[in-house]
XYZ file of C-alpha atoms in Angstrom:
360
model
C 0.000 0.000 0.000
C 1.429 3.345 -1.005
C 2.040 6.354 1.202
C -1.014 8.602 1.270
C -0.774 12.325 0.563
C -2.402 12.991 3.917
C 0.350 11.056 5.715
C 3.050 12.918 3.816
C 1.448 16.284 4.565
C 1.021 15.360 8.235
C 4.655 14.347 8.600
C 5.938 17.467 6.886
C 3.698 19.689 8.963
C 4.039 18.188 12.436
C 7.232 16.218 12.784
C 10.572 17.564 13.865
C 13.284 16.401 11.489
C 14.706 12.990 12.359
C 18.449 12.416 12.848
C 19.314 16.102 13.027
C 22.722 15.152 14.443
C 23.515 12.843 11.530
C 24.756 9.255 11.544
C 26.333 9.342 14.994
C 29.982 8.917 15.879
C 31.731 6.438 13.560
C 33.404 4.760 16.549
C 29.974 4.260 18.153
C 28.629 2.644 14.987
C 31.609 0.282 14.922
C 31.050 -0.702 18.558
C 27.338 -1.251 17.903
C 28.044 -3.473 14.879
C 30.458 -5.587 16.877
C 28.001 -5.931 19.758
C 25.228 -6.838 17.296
C 27.161 -10.006 16.448
C 26.945 -11.019 20.107
C 23.409 -9.945 20.888
C 22.210 -11.399 17.583
C 23.231 -14.883 18.720
C 20.732 -16.347 21.186
C 23.244 -18.706 22.758
C 25.670 -15.857 23.433
C 22.981 -13.411 24.491
C 21.529 -15.720 27.145
C 24.698 -15.368 29.207
C 24.789 -11.573 29.101
C 22.104 -11.015 31.757
C 22.377 -12.941 35.070
C 19.260 -14.802 36.197
C 19.236 -12.806 39.458
C 19.781 -9.400 37.846
C 18.595 -6.801 40.423
C 15.237 -5.077 39.870
C 13.770 -2.549 42.311
C 10.260 -1.292 43.116
C 10.430 2.264 44.488
C 6.756 3.265 44.530
C 3.393 1.480 44.842
C -0.063 2.991 44.356
C -3.145 1.095 45.528
C -6.350 1.419 43.520
C -9.728 -0.281 43.930
C -8.936 -3.327 41.813
C -5.164 -3.244 41.322
C -1.743 -2.109 42.495
C 0.470 0.084 40.312
C 4.174 -0.448 40.945
C 6.857 1.869 39.619
C 10.203 0.128 39.272
C 13.665 0.529 37.831
C 16.956 -1.218 37.139
C 20.258 -0.348 35.491
C 20.284 -1.174 31.793
C 22.699 -4.074 31.123
C 23.831 -2.300 27.952
C 25.561 0.341 30.070
C 27.808 -2.348 31.520
C 28.361 -4.315 28.312
C 29.045 -1.329 26.028
C 30.160 1.433 28.451
C 29.347 5.004 27.468
C 27.074 4.102 24.556
C 23.865 5.049 26.408
C 23.021 8.687 27.174
C 23.017 9.321 30.961
C 19.222 9.721 31.003
C 18.726 6.189 29.670
C 21.099 4.311 31.976
C 18.323 3.747 34.520
C 15.508 1.761 32.879
C 12.089 2.518 34.363
C 8.887 0.503 34.122
C 5.331 0.471 35.469
C 3.756 -2.789 36.586
C -0.027 -3.027 36.975
C -1.079 -6.013 39.116
C -4.711 -7.007 39.784
C -5.694 -7.662 43.373
C -7.407 -10.900 42.420
C -6.204 -13.549 39.977
C -8.522 -16.112 38.391
C -6.050 -18.966 37.971
C -2.514 -18.336 36.760
C -0.752 -14.981 37.031
C -0.159 -14.009 33.395
C 1.770 -10.833 32.536
C 2.210 -9.079 29.192
C 5.038 -6.575 28.695
C 4.053 -3.677 26.437
C 6.879 -1.655 24.884
C 6.466 2.022 24.047
C 5.865 3.260 20.514
C 7.392 6.296 18.804
C 6.581 9.457 20.735
C 5.593 7.741 23.995
C 7.063 9.529 27.010
C 6.572 8.258 30.536
C 3.496 6.022 30.935
C 0.773 8.521 30.106
C 1.885 11.035 27.465
C 2.421 10.906 23.688
C 4.619 13.599 22.115
C 4.030 14.588 18.525
C 7.416 16.223 18.051
C 9.515 13.305 19.247
C 12.651 12.335 17.344
C 15.984 10.568 17.539
C 19.039 12.786 17.220
C 21.357 10.300 15.479
C 20.822 7.233 13.313
C 22.981 5.291 15.767
C 20.477 6.087 18.555
C 17.989 3.675 16.990
C 20.488 0.826 17.225
C 21.432 1.725 20.787
C 17.755 1.698 21.726
C 17.247 -1.704 20.107
C 20.189 -3.275 21.911
C 19.082 -1.765 25.227
C 15.493 -2.981 24.858
C 16.529 -6.550 24.043
C 18.588 -6.779 27.224
C 16.106 -4.846 29.359
C 13.263 -7.117 28.233
C 15.309 -10.144 29.289
C 15.824 -8.538 32.711
C 12.065 -8.044 33.151
C 11.135 -11.508 31.887
C 13.587 -13.180 34.251
C 12.432 -11.024 37.162
C 8.791 -11.936 36.471
C 9.729 -15.620 36.387
C 11.483 -15.296 39.742
C 8.388 -13.661 41.193
C 6.187 -16.526 40.029
C 4.310 -14.865 37.160
C 3.312 -17.066 34.206
C 2.592 -17.232 31.322
C 4.541 -14.248 29.997
C 3.994 -12.393 26.722
C 5.123 -9.286 24.836
C 3.412 -6.707 22.661
C 3.732 -3.165 21.357
C 2.438 -0.801 18.691
C 4.500 0.476 15.757
C 8.085 0.835 16.988
C 7.028 -0.841 20.232
C 5.753 -3.839 18.272
C 8.960 -4.083 16.317
C 11.075 -3.809 19.472
C 8.955 -6.514 21.115
C 9.657 -8.781 18.138
C 13.355 -8.039 18.429
C 13.318 -8.743 22.163
C 11.743 -12.186 21.924
C 14.321 -13.321 19.358
C 16.708 -13.711 22.280
C 14.317 -15.203 24.843
C 15.174 -18.926 25.050
C 11.652 -20.168 25.900
C 8.302 -20.232 24.100
C 6.548 -16.876 24.472
C 3.448 -15.327 22.853
C 4.113 -12.194 20.808
C 1.630 -9.683 19.377
C 3.454 -6.991 17.343
C 0.993 -4.377 16.063
C 1.662 -2.216 12.997
C 5.305 -3.295 12.815
C 7.643 -4.866 10.276
C 10.708 -7.105 10.066
C 13.175 -4.228 9.685
C 13.336 -0.510 10.402
C 15.067 0.336 7.113
C 11.951 0.606 4.945
C 10.283 3.020 7.372
C 13.108 5.537 7.093
C 14.181 5.038 3.458
C 10.909 4.617 1.538
C 8.100 4.975 4.113
C 6.358 8.035 5.520
C 9.167 8.790 7.961
C 11.611 9.142 5.068
C 10.072 12.575 4.451
C 11.036 13.611 7.981
C 14.664 12.444 7.786
C 17.305 15.173 7.709
C 18.887 13.894 4.493
C 20.845 17.115 3.934
C 22.922 16.561 7.094
C 23.286 12.823 6.458
C 24.493 13.386 2.900
C 26.933 16.055 4.039
C 28.474 13.834 6.718
C 28.624 10.867 4.342
C 30.471 12.924 1.718
C 32.874 14.672 4.107
C 33.832 11.759 6.390
C 35.223 8.908 4.294
C 35.091 6.465 7.234
C 31.432 5.741 6.468
C 32.025 4.487 2.928
C 35.553 3.142 3.388
C 35.300 1.363 6.727
C 31.799 1.104 8.173
C 30.151 -0.125 4.981
C 32.569 -3.071 4.978
C 31.300 -4.131 8.409
C 27.784 -4.763 7.089
C 27.071 -8.487 6.980
C 23.307 -8.857 6.520
C 22.561 -10.182 3.060
C 18.912 -11.183 2.915
C 16.592 -10.898 -0.065
C 16.010 -7.213 0.611
C 19.478 -6.146 1.723
C 21.976 -3.563 0.538
C 23.950 -6.292 -1.225
C 21.288 -6.987 -3.843
C 23.202 -4.987 -6.457
C 24.621 -7.957 -8.371
C 21.294 -9.753 -8.644
C 19.480 -6.576 -9.685
C 22.171 -5.936 -12.272
C 21.625 -9.381 -13.810
C 17.883 -8.815 -13.938
C 18.315 -5.439 -15.595
C 20.808 -6.821 -18.102
C 18.354 -9.538 -19.129
C 15.517 -7.054 -19.582
C 17.620 -4.444 -21.380
C 17.146 -5.975 -24.821
C 13.411 -6.418 -24.265
C 13.053 -2.734 -23.494
C 15.150 -1.743 -26.502
C 17.343 0.592 -24.495
C 20.724 1.741 -25.881
C 22.109 1.697 -22.361
C 20.686 0.098 -19.258
C 20.378 1.225 -15.654
C 23.628 0.111 -14.069
C 24.268 -0.374 -10.390
C 27.697 0.851 -9.346
C 28.348 -0.060 -5.699
C 24.742 0.602 -4.730
C 24.201 3.523 -7.170
C 21.702 3.458 -10.030
C 23.243 5.146 -13.058
C 22.218 5.396 -16.698
C 25.212 4.147 -18.724
C 25.568 5.484 -22.243
C 27.081 3.666 -25.195
C 30.627 4.629 -26.175
C 29.471 6.902 -28.974
C 27.046 8.641 -26.651
C 29.772 9.126 -24.048
C 31.974 10.722 -26.678
C 29.260 13.213 -27.578
C 28.635 14.010 -23.963
C 32.346 14.501 -23.274
C 32.462 17.170 -25.946
C 29.824 19.112 -24.028
C 31.678 18.722 -20.748
C 28.923 16.729 -19.077
C 30.637 13.380 -18.485
C 30.997 12.727 -14.769
C 33.418 10.562 -12.870
C 31.466 8.404 -10.458
C 32.617 7.776 -6.901
C 32.653 4.245 -5.538
C 30.604 4.186 -2.358
C 32.289 1.152 -0.805
C 35.816 2.473 -1.092
C 37.019 -1.000 -2.107
C 38.713 0.147 -5.287
C 40.427 3.320 -6.487
C 39.685 2.676 -10.148
C 37.408 5.416 -11.505
C 34.884 4.839 -14.254
C 33.346 7.490 -16.468
C 29.581 7.497 -16.678
C 26.914 9.947 -17.604
C 24.602 10.346 -14.639
C 20.899 10.688 -15.238
C 18.006 11.275 -12.921
C 16.393 7.821 -12.758
C 13.194 7.693 -14.761
C 13.692 11.192 -16.204
C 16.777 10.918 -18.415
C 18.061 14.393 -17.552
C 21.815 14.927 -17.408
C 23.238 16.418 -14.198
C 25.509 19.435 -14.491
C 28.958 18.508 -13.170
C 29.569 22.106 -12.149
C 26.716 21.878 -9.639
C 27.437 18.498 -8.107
C 30.555 16.330 -8.166
C 28.650 13.320 -6.720
C 25.309 13.175 -8.518
C 24.306 9.982 -6.718
C 25.118 11.202 -3.202
C 21.474 11.050 -2.140
C 21.146 7.533 -3.531
C 24.368 6.510 -1.790
C 23.109 7.922 1.511
C 19.802 6.066 1.213
C 21.619 2.827 0.352
C 23.976 3.302 3.288
C 21.008 4.013 5.571
C 19.313 0.819 4.424
C 22.508 -1.143 4.918
C 23.244 -0.003 8.460
C 19.605 -0.337 9.503
C 19.266 -3.847 8.096
C 22.523 -4.781 9.818
C 21.245 -3.771 13.242
C 17.465 -4.108 12.993
C 16.516 -6.822 10.494
C 15.019 -9.878 12.193
C 17.067 -12.112 9.879
C 20.174 -10.882 11.697
C 18.980 -12.218 15.020
C 19.129 -15.850 16.014
C 16.219 -18.125 15.196
C 17.788 -21.127 16.891
C 15.671 -23.659 18.740
C 14.198 -22.891 22.143
C 15.016 -24.565 25.397
C 12.749 -27.504 26.133
C 10.177 -26.474 28.694
C 7.747 -28.131 31.056
C 4.022 -27.536 31.120
C 4.369 -24.755 33.629
C 6.845 -22.968 31.327
C 9.925 -23.702 33.411
C 13.011 -25.164 31.790
C 14.636 -28.402 32.875
C-alpha cells in the first residue's frame, strides 16, 4: 500500500526532522556493529544477563482493583558497552499493573512504548531521535532490558509471559523475543521485520534530515571506506542486492530496446551510455566521474549520470557526486538492516520447557 498524501502532509507539517545530528559517531557505529554479532546470537545473548539481575520497586499505588508499581533497574547495555547510552537512559524505568485478584494463573504481558511515547501517560508529537545510531542503541538496550524483566517476572512466580507493542514498540517486542530462550506469545501491532523501509521509503523518510546525512557521508570517508565493509546482513532485501538486480536489468535491457541500461555501481543506479554517446557528452563537458561508495577500489569509471526515470543529465559544475542522495539512502538501508533486520537475530531452537513454562 502506497504512502497517502495525507500522511506525507502530516509528517511534513508536524514532525521535527529525524536524525538532526547525523549518523552518529563512527566509533559508536563500529562498537554497535560488533556488539550486534553477540546480541544477535541467542546462545551468546543468554549469558549476558544474570538470572538474578537486580530489579527494584520504588513506589506502589493502591487502587480499587489493582496495584500500580513503579520500578527501575540499570540497563545491562551500560555495563556491556560502556558510554554508549546517554546518561538519562542508563536507569531503565517501568510500570507494573497487578490485579488484586487472579482467576487462575498470574499471566503478565510486557508492552513496549511506541514512537513518541514519554513516561506512561503522554504521547509527544514532536519526538525524534538525534542520530541514526540512537535507533540501534535503543534496540540493543530494549533486548537486554526485556530479558531482565522476563527473568524477574519468572522469579516472582508470574506465568505465562507475553510481549506486545504498537508500531516501533511492536517491532522492538519482536526483536526482544528473538533472544528469549523459551516459548513466548508475541503480538506486534503495525510493525515490520526491519526498520530500514520506514526511514528510506516509508512516511518517515520525508522527515529524515537527508541534507545533514548526505553532508556527513560525503565529508567523512570512514562511512564508505570502513563502516560499509562491516555490514554483513545479506537477505533478499538487503543492501547487497546490487549484483542480482544488475543481472535482472541486463536480461531485460534488450526487451526494453534501451541503448544503455540502468547500471548499479556499488549501490548507485546510473544510466550508462554507449561509447558513442559518451563521446558526444564529453564534448559538451557533461561526463561525470562516479565515486565508488564502498571504497574497495580506487579505479574510476566514467559514466553519464541521469536522474532515474527522467533521463536528464546532471551538471557537473553543480554536483561532483550526482548519486550522493542515492548513496546515503543505500547506506542508511545497509546499516539499519545490519542492526534491525530480524534475519540478523538468532532463530535457533528454544530450550525444552515443562508444562508450567519452566526449563529443565
